[in-house]
CSV table of N, CA and C and ligand atoms in Angstrom, one decimal:
chain,number,residue,atom,x,y,z
A,1,UNK,N,27.3,-75.4,-110.6
A,1,UNK,CA,28.2,-74.9,-109.6
A,1,UNK,C,27.4,-74.8,-108.3
A,2,UNK,N,28.1,-75.3,-107.2
A,2,UNK,CA,27.4,-75.3,-105.9
A,2,UNK,C,27.8,-74.1,-105.1
A,3,UNK,N,26.9,-73.2,-104.9
A,3,UNK,CA,27.2,-71.9,-104.3
A,3,UNK,C,26.4,-71.8,-103.0
A,4,UNK,N,27.1,-71.4,-101.9
A,4,UNK,CA,26.4,-71.3,-100.6
A,4,UNK,C,26.7,-69.9,-100.0
A,5,UNK,N,25.8,-69.5,-99.1
A,5,UNK,CA,26.0,-68.3,-98.3
A,5,UNK,C,26.1,-68.6,-96.8
A,6,UNK,N,27.0,-68.1,-96.1
A,6,UNK,CA,27.2,-68.3,-94.7
A,6,UNK,C,26.9,-66.9,-94.0
A,7,UNK,N,25.7,-66.7,-93.5
A,7,UNK,CA,25.4,-65.4,-92.9
A,7,UNK,C,25.7,-65.4,-91.4
A,8,UNK,N,26.0,-64.2,-90.9
A,8,UNK,CA,26.2,-64.1,-89.4
A,8,UNK,C,26.6,-62.7,-89.0
A,9,UNK,N,26.6,-62.5,-87.7
A,9,UNK,CA,27.0,-61.2,-87.2
A,9,UNK,C,28.6,-61.1,-87.2
A,10,UNK,N,29.2,-62.2,-86.7
A,10,UNK,CA,30.7,-62.3,-86.6
A,10,UNK,C,31.2,-61.1,-85.8
A,11,UNK,N,30.6,-60.9,-84.6
A,11,UNK,CA,30.9,-59.7,-83.8
A,11,UNK,C,31.6,-60.0,-82.5
A,12,UNK,N,32.9,-60.4,-82.5
A,12,UNK,CA,33.8,-60.6,-83.6
A,12,UNK,C,33.8,-62.0,-84.1
A,13,UNK,N,34.6,-62.2,-85.2
A,13,UNK,CA,34.8,-63.6,-85.7
A,13,UNK,C,35.5,-64.5,-84.6
A,14,UNK,N,35.2,-65.8,-84.6
A,14,UNK,CA,35.8,-66.7,-83.7
A,14,UNK,C,36.4,-67.9,-84.6
A,15,UNK,N,37.2,-68.7,-83.9
A,15,UNK,CA,37.7,-69.9,-84.6
A,15,UNK,C,36.6,-70.8,-85.0
A,16,UNK,N,35.5,-70.7,-84.3
A,16,UNK,CA,34.3,-71.5,-84.6
A,16,UNK,C,33.7,-71.2,-86.0
A,17,UNK,N,33.6,-69.8,-86.2
A,17,UNK,CA,33.1,-69.4,-87.5
A,17,UNK,C,34.1,-69.8,-88.6
A,18,UNK,N,35.4,-69.6,-88.3
A,18,UNK,CA,36.4,-69.9,-89.4
A,18,UNK,C,36.4,-71.4,-89.7
A,19,UNK,N,36.2,-72.2,-88.7
A,19,UNK,CA,36.2,-73.7,-89.0
A,19,UNK,C,35.0,-74.0,-89.9
A,20,UNK,N,33.9,-73.4,-89.6
A,20,UNK,CA,32.7,-73.7,-90.5
A,20,UNK,C,33.0,-73.2,-91.9
A,21,UNK,N,33.6,-72.1,-92.0
A,21,UNK,CA,33.9,-71.5,-93.4
A,21,UNK,C,34.9,-72.4,-94.1
A,22,UNK,N,36.0,-72.8,-93.4
A,22,UNK,CA,37.0,-73.7,-94.1
A,22,UNK,C,36.3,-75.0,-94.5
A,23,UNK,N,35.5,-75.6,-93.7
A,23,UNK,CA,34.9,-76.9,-94.0
A,23,UNK,C,33.9,-76.7,-95.2
A,24,UNK,N,33.2,-75.6,-95.1
A,24,UNK,CA,32.2,-75.4,-96.2
A,24,UNK,C,32.9,-75.1,-97.5
A,25,UNK,N,34.1,-74.5,-97.5
A,25,UNK,CA,34.8,-74.1,-98.7
A,25,UNK,C,35.3,-75.4,-99.4
A,26,UNK,N,35.4,-76.5,-98.6
A,26,UNK,CA,35.8,-77.8,-99.3
A,26,UNK,C,34.6,-78.5,-99.9
A,27,UNK,N,33.4,-78.1,-99.5
A,27,UNK,CA,32.2,-78.8,-99.9
A,27,UNK,C,31.6,-78.1,-101.1
A,28,UNK,N,31.6,-76.7,-101.0
A,28,UNK,CA,30.9,-75.9,-102.1
A,28,UNK,C,32.0,-75.3,-103.0
A,29,UNK,N,31.6,-75.0,-104.2
A,29,UNK,CA,32.5,-74.4,-105.2
A,29,UNK,C,32.8,-72.9,-104.8
A,30,UNK,N,31.7,-72.3,-104.2
A,30,UNK,CA,31.9,-70.9,-103.8
A,30,UNK,C,31.1,-70.7,-102.5
A,31,UNK,N,31.8,-70.0,-101.6
A,31,UNK,CA,31.1,-69.6,-100.3
A,31,UNK,C,31.1,-68.1,-100.2
A,32,UNK,N,29.9,-67.5,-100.1
A,32,UNK,CA,29.8,-66.1,-99.7
A,32,UNK,C,29.6,-66.0,-98.3
A,33,UNK,N,30.5,-65.3,-97.6
A,33,UNK,CA,30.3,-65.0,-96.1
A,33,UNK,C,29.6,-63.7,-96.1
A,34,UNK,N,28.3,-63.7,-95.6
A,34,UNK,CA,27.5,-62.5,-95.5
A,34,UNK,C,27.6,-61.9,-94.1
A,35,UNK,N,28.3,-60.7,-94.0
A,35,UNK,CA,28.3,-60.0,-92.7
A,35,UNK,C,27.0,-59.2,-92.6
A,36,UNK,N,26.2,-59.7,-91.7
A,36,UNK,CA,24.8,-59.1,-91.8
A,36,UNK,C,24.7,-57.8,-91.0
A,37,UNK,N,23.9,-56.9,-91.5
A,37,UNK,CA,23.6,-55.6,-90.8
A,37,UNK,C,22.1,-55.7,-90.5
A,38,UNK,N,21.8,-55.7,-89.2
A,38,UNK,CA,20.4,-55.8,-88.7
A,38,UNK,C,20.2,-54.6,-87.9
A,39,UNK,N,19.3,-53.7,-88.3
A,39,UNK,CA,19.1,-52.5,-87.6
A,39,UNK,C,18.6,-52.7,-86.1
A,40,UNK,N,18.0,-53.8,-85.9
A,40,UNK,CA,17.5,-54.1,-84.5
A,40,UNK,C,18.5,-54.7,-83.6
A,41,UNK,N,19.7,-55.0,-84.1
A,41,UNK,CA,20.8,-55.6,-83.3
A,41,UNK,C,21.8,-54.5,-82.9
A,42,UNK,N,22.4,-54.7,-81.7
A,42,UNK,CA,23.4,-53.8,-81.3
A,42,UNK,C,24.7,-54.6,-81.4
A,43,UNK,N,25.6,-54.0,-82.2
A,43,UNK,CA,26.9,-54.7,-82.4
A,43,UNK,C,28.0,-53.9,-81.7
A,44,UNK,N,29.1,-54.7,-81.3
A,44,UNK,CA,30.3,-54.0,-80.7
A,44,UNK,C,31.1,-53.5,-81.9
A,45,UNK,N,31.3,-54.3,-82.9
A,45,UNK,CA,32.1,-53.9,-84.1
A,45,UNK,C,31.1,-53.4,-85.2
A,46,UNK,N,31.4,-52.3,-85.9
A,46,UNK,CA,30.5,-51.9,-87.0
A,46,UNK,C,30.7,-52.9,-88.2
A,47,UNK,N,29.8,-52.7,-89.2
A,47,UNK,CA,29.9,-53.7,-90.3
A,47,UNK,C,31.2,-53.7,-91.1
A,48,UNK,N,31.8,-52.5,-91.2
A,48,UNK,CA,33.1,-52.4,-91.9
A,48,UNK,C,34.2,-53.1,-91.2
A,49,UNK,N,34.1,-53.0,-89.9
A,49,UNK,CA,35.1,-53.7,-89.0
A,49,UNK,C,34.9,-55.2,-89.1
A,50,UNK,N,33.6,-55.6,-89.0
A,50,UNK,CA,33.3,-57.1,-89.1
A,50,UNK,C,33.7,-57.7,-90.4
A,51,UNK,N,33.5,-56.9,-91.5
A,51,UNK,CA,33.9,-57.3,-92.8
A,51,UNK,C,35.4,-57.4,-92.9
A,52,UNK,N,36.1,-56.4,-92.4
A,52,UNK,CA,37.5,-56.3,-92.4
A,52,UNK,C,38.2,-57.6,-91.7
A,53,UNK,N,37.6,-57.9,-90.5
A,53,UNK,CA,38.2,-59.0,-89.8
A,53,UNK,C,38.0,-60.3,-90.6
A,54,UNK,N,36.8,-60.4,-91.2
A,54,UNK,CA,36.5,-61.7,-91.9
A,54,UNK,C,37.4,-61.8,-93.1
A,55,UNK,N,37.6,-60.6,-93.8
A,55,UNK,CA,38.5,-60.7,-95.0
A,55,UNK,C,39.9,-61.1,-94.6
A,56,UNK,N,40.4,-60.6,-93.5
A,56,UNK,CA,41.8,-61.0,-93.1
A,56,UNK,C,41.8,-62.5,-92.8
A,57,UNK,N,40.8,-63.0,-92.1
A,57,UNK,CA,40.8,-64.4,-91.6
A,57,UNK,C,40.6,-65.3,-92.8
A,58,UNK,N,40.0,-64.9,-93.9
A,58,UNK,CA,39.7,-65.9,-95.0
A,58,UNK,C,40.6,-65.6,-96.2
A,59,UNK,N,41.6,-64.7,-96.1
A,59,UNK,CA,42.4,-64.3,-97.3
A,59,UNK,C,43.0,-65.4,-98.0
A,60,UNK,N,43.3,-66.6,-97.4
A,60,UNK,CA,43.9,-67.7,-98.1
A,60,UNK,C,42.9,-68.7,-98.7
A,61,UNK,N,41.7,-68.4,-98.5
A,61,UNK,CA,40.6,-69.3,-99.0
A,61,UNK,C,40.1,-68.7,-100.3
A,62,UNK,N,40.6,-69.3,-101.5
A,62,UNK,CA,40.3,-68.5,-102.7
A,62,UNK,C,38.9,-68.7,-103.3
A,63,UNK,N,38.1,-69.6,-102.7
A,63,UNK,CA,36.7,-69.7,-103.1
A,63,UNK,C,35.7,-69.1,-102.1
A,64,UNK,N,36.3,-68.3,-101.2
A,64,UNK,CA,35.4,-67.6,-100.1
A,64,UNK,C,35.4,-66.1,-100.4
A,65,UNK,N,34.2,-65.6,-100.4
A,65,UNK,CA,34.1,-64.1,-100.7
A,65,UNK,C,33.3,-63.5,-99.6
A,66,UNK,N,33.8,-62.4,-99.1
A,66,UNK,CA,33.2,-61.7,-98.0
A,66,UNK,C,32.4,-60.5,-98.4
A,67,UNK,N,31.2,-60.3,-98.0
A,67,UNK,CA,30.4,-59.1,-98.3
A,67,UNK,C,29.6,-58.7,-97.1
A,68,UNK,N,29.2,-57.5,-97.0
A,68,UNK,CA,28.3,-57.0,-96.0
A,68,UNK,C,27.0,-56.6,-96.7
A,69,UNK,N,25.9,-56.8,-96.0
A,69,UNK,CA,24.6,-56.4,-96.6
A,69,UNK,C,23.5,-56.4,-95.5
A,70,UNK,N,22.5,-55.5,-95.8
A,70,UNK,CA,21.4,-55.5,-94.9
A,70,UNK,C,20.2,-56.2,-95.6
A,71,UNK,N,20.5,-56.8,-96.7
A,71,UNK,CA,19.4,-57.6,-97.4
A,71,UNK,C,18.9,-58.8,-96.6
A,72,UNK,N,17.7,-59.2,-96.9
A,72,UNK,CA,17.3,-60.5,-96.4
A,72,UNK,C,18.3,-61.5,-96.9
A,73,UNK,N,18.7,-62.5,-96.1
A,73,UNK,CA,19.7,-63.5,-96.5
A,73,UNK,C,19.2,-64.2,-97.8
A,74,UNK,N,17.9,-64.5,-97.9
A,74,UNK,CA,17.4,-65.2,-99.1
A,74,UNK,C,17.5,-64.3,-100.3
A,75,UNK,N,17.4,-63.0,-100.2
A,75,UNK,CA,17.5,-62.1,-101.4
A,75,UNK,C,19.0,-62.1,-101.8
A,76,UNK,N,19.9,-62.0,-100.8
A,76,UNK,CA,21.3,-62.0,-101.1
A,76,UNK,C,21.7,-63.3,-101.8
A,77,UNK,N,21.2,-64.4,-101.3
A,77,UNK,CA,21.5,-65.7,-101.9
A,77,UNK,C,21.0,-65.7,-103.3
A,78,UNK,N,19.8,-65.3,-103.6
A,78,UNK,CA,19.3,-65.3,-105.0
A,78,UNK,C,20.2,-64.5,-105.9
A,79,UNK,N,20.6,-63.3,-105.4
A,79,UNK,CA,21.5,-62.4,-106.2
A,79,UNK,C,22.8,-63.1,-106.6
A,80,UNK,N,23.3,-64.0,-105.7
A,80,UNK,CA,24.5,-64.7,-105.9
A,80,UNK,C,24.3,-66.1,-106.6
A,81,UNK,N,23.1,-66.4,-107.0
A,81,UNK,CA,22.8,-67.7,-107.5
A,81,UNK,C,23.1,-68.9,-106.5
A,82,UNK,N,23.0,-68.6,-105.2
A,82,UNK,CA,23.3,-69.6,-104.2
A,82,UNK,C,21.9,-70.3,-103.9
A,83,UNK,N,22.0,-71.6,-103.7
A,83,UNK,CA,20.8,-72.3,-103.2
A,83,UNK,C,20.9,-72.9,-101.9
A,84,UNK,N,22.0,-72.6,-101.2
A,84,UNK,CA,22.2,-73.2,-99.8
A,84,UNK,C,22.6,-72.1,-98.9
A,85,UNK,N,22.0,-72.1,-97.7
A,85,UNK,CA,22.5,-71.3,-96.6
A,85,UNK,C,23.2,-72.2,-95.6
A,86,UNK,N,24.4,-71.8,-95.1
A,86,UNK,CA,25.1,-72.6,-94.2
A,86,UNK,C,24.9,-72.0,-92.8
A,87,UNK,N,24.7,-72.9,-91.8
A,87,UNK,CA,24.6,-72.4,-90.4
A,87,UNK,C,25.4,-73.4,-89.5
A,88,UNK,N,25.9,-73.0,-88.4
A,88,UNK,CA,26.5,-73.8,-87.4
A,88,UNK,C,25.6,-74.1,-86.3
A,89,UNK,N,25.7,-75.3,-85.7
A,89,UNK,CA,24.8,-75.7,-84.6
A,89,UNK,C,25.6,-76.3,-83.4
A,90,UNK,N,25.6,-75.5,-82.3
A,90,UNK,CA,26.4,-75.9,-81.2
A,90,UNK,C,25.6,-76.6,-80.1
A,91,UNK,N,24.4,-76.2,-79.9
A,91,UNK,CA,23.6,-76.7,-78.7
A,91,UNK,C,22.1,-76.7,-79.0
A,92,UNK,N,21.4,-77.1,-78.0
A,92,UNK,CA,19.9,-77.2,-78.1
A,92,UNK,C,19.4,-75.8,-78.3
A,93,UNK,N,20.0,-74.8,-77.7
A,93,UNK,CA,19.6,-73.4,-77.9
A,93,UNK,C,19.7,-73.0,-79.4
A,94,UNK,N,20.9,-73.3,-80.0
A,94,UNK,CA,21.1,-73.0,-81.4
A,94,UNK,C,20.0,-73.8,-82.2
A,95,UNK,N,19.7,-75.0,-81.8
A,95,UNK,CA,18.8,-75.8,-82.5
A,95,UNK,C,17.4,-75.1,-82.6
A,96,UNK,N,16.9,-74.6,-81.5
A,96,UNK,CA,15.6,-73.9,-81.5
A,96,UNK,C,15.6,-72.8,-82.5
A,97,UNK,N,16.7,-72.0,-82.4
A,97,UNK,CA,16.8,-70.8,-83.2
A,97,UNK,C,16.9,-71.2,-84.7
A,98,UNK,N,17.8,-72.2,-85.0
A,98,UNK,CA,18.1,-72.5,-86.4
A,98,UNK,C,16.9,-73.2,-87.0
A,99,UNK,N,16.2,-74.0,-86.3
A,99,UNK,CA,15.1,-74.7,-87.0
A,99,UNK,C,13.9,-73.7,-87.3
A,100,UNK,N,13.8,-72.7,-86.4
A,100,UNK,CA,12.8,-71.7,-86.7
A,100,UNK,C,13.2,-70.8,-87.9
A,101,UNK,N,14.5,-70.5,-87.9
A,101,UNK,CA,15.0,-69.7,-89.1
A,101,UNK,C,14.8,-70.5,-90.4
A,102,UNK,N,15.1,-71.8,-90.3
A,102,UNK,CA,15.0,-72.7,-91.5
A,102,UNK,C,13.6,-72.7,-92.0
A,103,UNK,N,12.6,-72.9,-91.0
A,103,UNK,CA,11.2,-73.0,-91.4
A,103,UNK,C,10.7,-71.7,-92.0
A,104,UNK,N,11.2,-70.6,-91.4
A,104,UNK,CA,10.8,-69.3,-91.9
A,104,UNK,C,11.3,-69.1,-93.3
A,105,UNK,N,12.6,-69.4,-93.5
A,105,UNK,CA,13.2,-69.2,-94.9
A,105,UNK,C,12.6,-70.1,-95.9
A,106,UNK,N,12.3,-71.3,-95.5
A,106,UNK,CA,11.7,-72.3,-96.4
A,106,UNK,C,10.3,-71.9,-96.8
A,107,UNK,N,9.6,-71.2,-95.9
A,107,UNK,CA,8.2,-70.8,-96.2
A,107,UNK,C,8.2,-69.7,-97.2
A,108,UNK,N,9.3,-68.9,-97.2
A,108,UNK,CA,9.4,-67.8,-98.2
A,108,UNK,C,10.0,-68.3,-99.5
A,109,UNK,N,11.0,-69.1,-99.5
A,109,UNK,CA,11.6,-69.6,-100.7
A,109,UNK,C,12.1,-71.1,-100.5
A,110,UNK,N,11.3,-72.0,-101.1
A,110,UNK,CA,11.6,-73.4,-100.9
A,110,UNK,C,12.7,-73.9,-101.8
A,111,UNK,N,13.2,-73.0,-102.7
A,111,UNK,CA,14.3,-73.4,-103.6
A,111,UNK,C,15.7,-73.3,-102.8
A,112,UNK,N,15.7,-72.6,-101.7
A,112,UNK,CA,16.9,-72.4,-101.0
A,112,UNK,C,16.9,-73.2,-99.7
A,113,UNK,N,17.9,-74.1,-99.6
A,113,UNK,CA,17.9,-75.0,-98.4
A,113,UNK,C,18.9,-74.6,-97.4
A,114,UNK,N,18.9,-75.2,-96.2
A,114,UNK,CA,19.8,-74.9,-95.2
A,114,UNK,C,20.7,-76.1,-94.9
A,115,UNK,N,22.0,-75.8,-94.8
A,115,UNK,CA,23.0,-76.8,-94.6
A,115,UNK,C,23.6,-76.6,-93.2
A,116,UNK,N,23.5,-77.6,-92.3
A,116,UNK,CA,23.9,-77.4,-90.9
A,116,UNK,C,25.3,-78.1,-90.7
A,117,UNK,N,26.2,-77.4,-90.1
A,117,UNK,CA,27.5,-78.1,-89.7
A,117,UNK,C,27.7,-78.0,-88.2
A,118,UNK,N,28.1,-79.1,-87.6
A,118,UNK,CA,28.4,-79.1,-86.2
A,118,UNK,C,29.8,-78.6,-86.0
A,119,UNK,N,30.1,-77.9,-84.9
A,119,UNK,CA,31.4,-77.4,-84.7
A,119,UNK,C,32.4,-78.5,-84.4
A,120,UNK,N,33.7,-78.2,-84.7
A,120,UNK,CA,34.7,-79.1,-84.2
A,120,UNK,C,34.8,-79.1,-82.7
A,121,UNK,N,35.3,-80.1,-82.1
A,121,UNK,CA,35.2,-80.2,-80.6
A,121,UNK,C,35.8,-79.0,-79.9
A,122,UNK,N,36.9,-78.4,-80.4
A,122,UNK,CA,37.5,-77.3,-79.7
A,122,UNK,C,36.6,-76.1,-79.7
A,123,UNK,N,35.7,-76.0,-80.6
A,123,UNK,CA,34.9,-74.7,-80.7
A,123,UNK,C,33.5,-74.8,-80.2
A,124,UNK,N,33.2,-76.0,-79.6
A,124,UNK,CA,31.8,-76.3,-79.2
A,124,UNK,C,31.2,-75.2,-78.3
A,125,UNK,N,32.0,-74.7,-77.4
A,125,UNK,CA,31.5,-73.7,-76.4
A,125,UNK,C,31.8,-72.2,-76.8
A,126,UNK,N,32.4,-72.0,-78.0
A,126,UNK,CA,32.8,-70.7,-78.4
A,126,UNK,C,31.7,-69.8,-79.0
A,127,UNK,N,31.6,-68.6,-78.5
A,127,UNK,CA,30.6,-67.7,-79.1
A,127,UNK,C,31.3,-66.3,-79.1
A,128,UNK,N,30.7,-65.4,-79.9
A,128,UNK,CA,31.3,-64.1,-80.0
A,128,UNK,C,31.2,-63.4,-78.6
A,129,UNK,N,30.1,-63.7,-77.9
A,129,UNK,CA,29.9,-63.0,-76.6
A,129,UNK,C,30.9,-63.6,-75.6
A,130,UNK,N,31.2,-64.9,-75.7
A,130,UNK,CA,32.2,-65.4,-74.7
A,130,UNK,C,33.6,-64.7,-75.0
A,131,UNK,N,33.9,-64.4,-76.2
A,131,UNK,CA,35.2,-63.8,-76.5
A,131,UNK,C,35.2,-62.4,-75.9
A,132,UNK,N,34.1,-61.6,-76.1
A,132,UNK,CA,34.1,-60.3,-75.4
A,132,UNK,C,34.2,-60.4,-73.9
A,133,UNK,N,33.6,-61.4,-73.4
A,133,UNK,CA,33.6,-61.6,-71.9
A,133,UNK,C,35.0,-61.9,-71.4
A,134,UNK,N,35.7,-62.8,-72.2
A,134,UNK,CA,37.1,-63.2,-71.8
A,134,UNK,C,38.0,-61.9,-71.8
A,135,UNK,N,37.9,-61.1,-72.8
A,135,UNK,CA,38.7,-59.9,-72.9
A,135,UNK,C,38.4,-59.0,-71.7
A,136,UNK,N,37.1,-58.8,-71.4
A,136,UNK,CA,36.7,-57.9,-70.3
A,136,UNK,C,37.4,-58.4,-69.0
A,137,UNK,N,37.6,-59.7,-68.9
A,137,UNK,CA,38.2,-60.2,-67.7
A,137,UNK,C,39.7,-60.5,-67.8
A,138,UNK,N,40.3,-59.8,-68.9
A,138,UNK,CA,41.7,-59.9,-69.1
A,138,UNK,C,42.2,-61.3,-69.4
A,139,UNK,N,41.4,-62.1,-69.9
A,139,UNK,CA,41.9,-63.5,-70.3
A,139,UNK,C,42.4,-63.5,-71.7
A,140,UNK,N,43.3,-64.4,-72.0
A,140,UNK,CA,43.9,-64.5,-73.3
A,140,UNK,C,43.0,-65.2,-74.3
A,141,UNK,N,42.8,-64.6,-75.5
A,141,UNK,CA,41.8,-65.2,-76.4
A,141,UNK,C,42.5,-65.9,-77.6
A,142,UNK,N,43.9,-66.0,-77.5
A,142,UNK,CA,44.6,-66.5,-78.7
A,142,UNK,C,44.2,-67.9,-79.1
A,143,UNK,N,43.6,-68.7,-78.3
A,143,UNK,CA,43.1,-70.0,-78.8
A,143,UNK,C,41.7,-70.0,-79.4
A,144,UNK,N,41.1,-68.8,-79.4
A,144,UNK,CA,39.7,-68.7,-79.8
A,144,UNK,C,39.4,-67.9,-81.0
A,145,UNK,N,40.4,-67.1,-81.4
A,145,UNK,CA,40.1,-66.2,-82.6
A,145,UNK,C,41.3,-66.5,-83.5
A,146,UNK,N,41.2,-66.2,-84.9
A,146,UNK,CA,42.3,-66.4,-85.8
A,146,UNK,C,43.5,-65.6,-85.3
A,147,UNK,N,44.7,-66.3,-85.5
A,147,UNK,CA,46.0,-65.8,-84.9
A,147,UNK,C,46.2,-64.3,-85.4
A,148,UNK,N,45.9,-64.0,-86.7
A,148,UNK,CA,46.2,-62.7,-87.2
A,148,UNK,C,45.4,-61.6,-86.6
A,149,UNK,N,44.3,-62.0,-85.8
A,149,UNK,CA,43.4,-61.0,-85.3
A,149,UNK,C,43.4,-60.9,-83.8
A,150,UNK,N,44.3,-61.7,-83.1
A,150,UNK,CA,44.2,-61.7,-81.7
A,150,UNK,C,44.5,-60.3,-81.1
A,151,UNK,N,45.5,-59.6,-81.6
A,151,UNK,CA,45.8,-58.3,-81.0
A,151,UNK,C,44.7,-57.3,-81.3
A,152,UNK,N,44.3,-57.3,-82.6
A,152,UNK,CA,43.3,-56.3,-83.0
A,152,UNK,C,42.0,-56.5,-82.2
A,153,UNK,N,41.5,-57.7,-82.1
A,153,UNK,CA,40.3,-58.0,-81.4
A,153,UNK,C,40.4,-57.6,-79.9
A,154,UNK,N,41.5,-58.0,-79.3
A,154,UNK,CA,41.7,-57.7,-77.9
A,154,UNK,C,41.8,-56.2,-77.6
A,155,UNK,N,42.6,-55.5,-78.4
A,155,UNK,CA,42.7,-54.1,-78.2
A,155,UNK,C,41.4,-53.3,-78.4
A,156,UNK,N,40.7,-53.7,-79.5
A,156,UNK,CA,39.5,-53.0,-79.8
A,156,UNK,C,38.4,-53.2,-78.8
A,157,UNK,N,38.3,-54.5,-78.3
A,157,UNK,CA,37.3,-54.7,-77.2
A,157,UNK,C,37.6,-53.9,-76.0
A,158,UNK,N,38.9,-53.9,-75.6
A,158,UNK,CA,39.3,-53.2,-74.4
A,158,UNK,C,39.0,-51.7,-74.5
A,159,UNK,N,39.2,-51.2,-75.7
A,159,UNK,CA,39.0,-49.7,-76.0
A,159,UNK,C,37.5,-49.5,-75.7
A,160,UNK,N,36.7,-50.4,-76.3
A,160,UNK,CA,35.2,-50.1,-76.3
A,160,UNK,C,34.6,-50.3,-74.9
A,161,UNK,N,35.2,-51.1,-74.1
A,161,UNK,CA,34.7,-51.2,-72.7
A,161,UNK,C,35.4,-50.3,-71.7
A,162,UNK,N,36.3,-49.5,-72.3
A,162,UNK,CA,37.0,-48.5,-71.5
A,162,UNK,C,38.0,-49.1,-70.5
A,163,UNK,N,38.7,-50.1,-71.0
A,163,UNK,CA,39.6,-50.9,-70.2
A,163,UNK,C,41.0,-50.7,-70.6
A,164,UNK,N,41.3,-49.6,-71.4
A,164,UNK,CA,42.6,-49.4,-71.9
A,164,UNK,C,43.1,-48.0,-71.7
B,201,LIG,P1,24.0,-64.8,-85.4
B,201,LIG,O1,24.2,-63.4,-84.9
B,201,LIG,O2,23.2,-64.9,-86.6
B,201,LIG,O3,23.7,-65.8,-84.4
B,201,LIG,P2,26.8,-65.5,-85.3
B,201,LIG,O4,27.8,-64.6,-85.8
B,201,LIG,O5,26.6,-65.6,-83.9
B,201,LIG,O6,25.4,-65.1,-86.0
B,201,LIG,O7,27.0,-66.9,-86.0
B,201,LIG,C1,26.7,-67.2,-87.3
B,201,LIG,C2,26.5,-68.7,-87.4
B,201,LIG,O8,27.7,-69.4,-86.9
B,201,LIG,C3,25.3,-69.2,-86.7
B,201,LIG,O9,24.8,-70.3,-87.4
B,201,LIG,C4,26.0,-69.8,-85.4
B,201,LIG,O10,25.2,-70.9,-84.8
B,201,LIG,C5,27.3,-70.3,-85.9
B,201,LIG,N1,28.4,-70.3,-84.9
B,201,LIG,C6,28.7,-69.4,-84.0
B,201,LIG,N2,29.7,-69.8,-83.2
B,201,LIG,C7,30.0,-71.0,-83.6
B,201,LIG,C8,31.0,-72.0,-83.2
B,201,LIG,N3,31.8,-71.8,-82.2
B,201,LIG,N4,31.1,-73.1,-83.9
B,201,LIG,C9,30.2,-73.4,-84.9
B,201,LIG,N5,29.3,-72.5,-85.4
B,201,LIG,C10,29.2,-71.3,-84.7
């Protein structure tokens, strides 16, 4: 069985993340979406909220399982019998980050490989921070996040930046 882990902050989820998940779910038998908790990172949405959004967005994908964890991604993957980590790559900036992460992971556990997917054209420029920024400037985000989460994400970001 081909099992993969897709780790990320998803703070908040975007159509770019969802596209990577949908495409991965057609390639792998099981995809675990790992909502990561990193104590050195500052998130706008807490881990339960990020997990909740991800569960709503992936509810129709029956081989996709969403969990949150503060484990090292490699340890989480081992626990799930996964031997692939999925990442998305948008730009040269991502490239620098992803290749470093890949080498780091590989030096710790060479049995777990990294699988890179490029974004679909519509999502090339999308990031969680651009979504927050659009909401801050009262722009509509309905083309950038899953339909079922547009209102929730917009309202919650506005609340948190004191714009409501
Ligand atoms: P991190 O905080 O680890 O960068 P993110 O939540 O930003 O996690 O993203 C998780 C993964 O999804 C990363 O590999 C990132 O490059 C990828 N990703 C983020 N946005 C997009 C997008 N618009 N299209 C494709 N991949 C993306």
